[in-house]
Short mmCIF file of C-alpha atoms in Angstrom, two decimals:
data_model
loop_
_atom_site.label_atom_id
_atom_site.label_comp_id
_atom_site.label_asym_id
_atom_site.label_seq_id
_atom_site.Cartn_x
_atom_site.Cartn_y
_atom_site.Cartn_z
CA UNK A 26 -6.89 1.81 -24.63
CA UNK A 27 -9.47 3.43 -22.08
CA UNK A 28 -10.99 -0.17 -21.94
CA UNK A 29 -7.81 -2.57 -21.79
CA UNK A 30 -6.23 -0.07 -19.45
CA UNK A 31 -9.52 -0.60 -17.33
CA UNK A 32 -9.20 -4.32 -17.83
CA UNK A 33 -5.83 -4.45 -17.21
CA UNK A 34 -7.09 -2.97 -13.61
CA UNK A 35 -9.66 -4.65 -12.49
CA UNK A 36 -7.50 -7.98 -13.54
CA UNK A 37 -4.50 -6.16 -10.84
CA UNK A 38 -7.93 -5.72 -8.66
CA UNK A 39 -9.34 -9.06 -8.50
CA UNK A 40 -6.03 -10.59 -8.08
CA UNK A 41 -4.57 -8.52 -5.13
CA UNK A 42 -7.86 -8.53 -3.06
CA UNK A 43 -7.91 -13.06 -4.24
CA UNK A 44 -4.92 -14.01 -3.14
CA UNK A 45 -5.40 -14.63 -0.06
CA UNK A 46 -7.57 -16.65 -0.71
CA UNK A 47 -5.91 -18.60 -3.14
CA UNK A 48 -2.79 -20.04 -0.30
CA UNK A 49 -5.17 -21.19 2.27
CA UNK A 50 -5.85 -23.82 -0.55
CA UNK A 51 -2.24 -24.11 -0.96
CA UNK A 52 -0.57 -27.87 0.07
CA UNK A 53 2.29 -26.98 2.04
CA UNK A 54 5.52 -25.85 0.20
CA UNK A 55 3.73 -24.62 -2.96
CA UNK A 56 3.30 -21.04 -4.01
CA UNK A 57 0.58 -17.89 -5.45
CA UNK A 58 1.47 -15.09 -6.58
CA UNK A 59 0.05 -12.29 -8.50
CA UNK A 60 1.92 -12.83 -12.39
CA UNK A 61 1.33 -10.03 -14.93
CA UNK A 62 3.17 -11.83 -18.03
CA UNK A 63 4.15 -7.97 -19.77
CA UNK A 64 3.67 -4.63 -19.31
CA UNK A 65 -0.27 -4.39 -20.22
CA UNK A 66 -1.24 -7.74 -19.62
CA UNK A 67 -3.97 -8.56 -17.45
CA UNK A 68 -3.06 -9.88 -13.93
CA UNK A 69 -3.09 -13.44 -13.04
CA UNK A 70 -2.91 -15.96 -9.99
CA UNK A 71 0.44 -17.98 -10.57
CA UNK A 72 0.34 -21.21 -8.95
CA UNK A 73 3.54 -23.82 -8.53
CA UNK A 74 4.61 -26.13 -6.81
CA UNK A 75 7.65 -27.17 -5.11
CA UNK A 76 10.42 -26.59 -7.52
CA UNK A 77 10.86 -30.83 -8.92
CA UNK A 78 11.31 -32.86 -12.10
CA UNK A 79 8.49 -31.42 -14.15
CA UNK A 80 8.38 -27.17 -13.91
CA UNK A 81 5.52 -26.11 -14.02
CA UNK A 82 2.33 -23.56 -13.25
CA UNK A 83 -1.22 -22.78 -13.13
CA UNK A 84 -2.11 -19.35 -14.05
CA UNK A 85 -5.78 -18.19 -12.45
CA UNK A 86 -6.91 -15.16 -14.39
CA UNK A 87 -10.43 -13.66 -12.99
CA UNK A 88 -12.90 -12.53 -14.82
CA UNK A 89 -11.85 -9.99 -17.45
CA UNK A 90 -15.29 -7.12 -17.25
CA UNK A 91 -15.74 -5.62 -14.50
CA UNK A 92 -16.14 -9.32 -12.24
CA UNK A 93 -18.84 -10.44 -14.08
CA UNK A 94 -17.56 -13.50 -16.42
CA UNK A 95 -15.33 -16.78 -14.38
CA UNK A 96 -12.28 -17.00 -13.50
CA UNK A 97 -10.18 -19.32 -16.19
CA UNK A 98 -6.71 -21.17 -15.85
CA UNK A 99 -4.18 -22.68 -18.01
CA UNK A 100 -1.45 -24.80 -17.31
CA UNK A 101 2.00 -24.06 -18.27
CA UNK A 102 4.60 -27.70 -17.29
CA UNK A 103 7.62 -25.80 -19.15
CA UNK A 104 9.99 -28.92 -19.47
CA UNK A 105 7.23 -30.40 -21.26
CA UNK A 106 7.44 -27.28 -23.27
CA UNK A 107 2.85 -26.84 -23.37
CA UNK A 108 0.74 -24.42 -22.25
CA UNK A 109 -3.26 -25.22 -22.15
CA UNK A 110 -6.40 -23.75 -20.61
CA UNK A 111 -8.03 -25.83 -19.02
CA UNK A 112 -11.69 -27.89 -20.00
CA UNK A 113 -14.91 -28.79 -19.16
CA UNK A 114 -15.97 -32.33 -19.40
CA UNK A 115 -17.20 -33.78 -22.26
CA UNK A 116 -16.13 -30.41 -24.42
CA UNK A 117 -13.91 -29.11 -26.18
CA UNK A 118 -14.55 -25.61 -24.35
CA UNK A 119 -12.66 -23.70 -22.02
CA UNK A 120 -13.81 -24.33 -18.26
CA UNK A 121 -14.64 -20.80 -16.38
CA UNK A 122 -15.39 -21.42 -12.09
CA UNK A 123 -17.33 -19.25 -11.04
CA UNK A 124 -15.23 -18.51 -7.34
CA UNK A 125 -11.75 -18.34 -7.55
CA UNK A 126 -11.25 -20.90 -4.56
CA UNK A 127 -14.00 -23.59 -7.33
CA UNK A 128 -10.19 -21.66 -9.27
CA UNK A 129 -7.53 -23.03 -7.63
CA UNK A 130 -8.44 -26.22 -6.62
CA UNK A 131 -9.18 -27.11 -10.68
CA UNK A 132 -5.15 -25.75 -10.78
CA UNK A 133 -3.59 -28.29 -8.61
CA UNK A 134 -5.58 -31.07 -9.41
CA UNK A 135 -4.15 -30.55 -12.82
CA UNK A 136 -1.23 -29.60 -11.09
CA UNK A 137 -0.73 -32.50 -9.59
CA UNK A 138 -1.63 -34.91 -12.46
CA UNK A 139 1.98 -33.26 -14.65
CA UNK A 140 3.81 -34.30 -11.57
CA UNK A 141 2.54 -36.93 -11.19
CA UNK A 142 3.72 -37.80 -15.10
#
């Protein structure tokens, strides 16, 4: 239980610390905020395009173990009722990104694709 609390605390710290970097990449009208889906869950950075015909957001999850590992990205398309992680090219493994800026860029690209469909 103590380990889980520490992981949640680290995720909160990393999400808050990197939020300004993510905001610096956003297109006009887009928003980003720290998010925690439910109490006790890890914290993420939620990216949302302006409200439109498609209700979609991306969630950037910080590395889980004391900042080691990579950032991951999940897309939630509430209009279609689907959620999925971004995957590595040509593989069936969820992608991880070494920096929050790489994760944010990938999330923005994926969100633009979801909006265009």
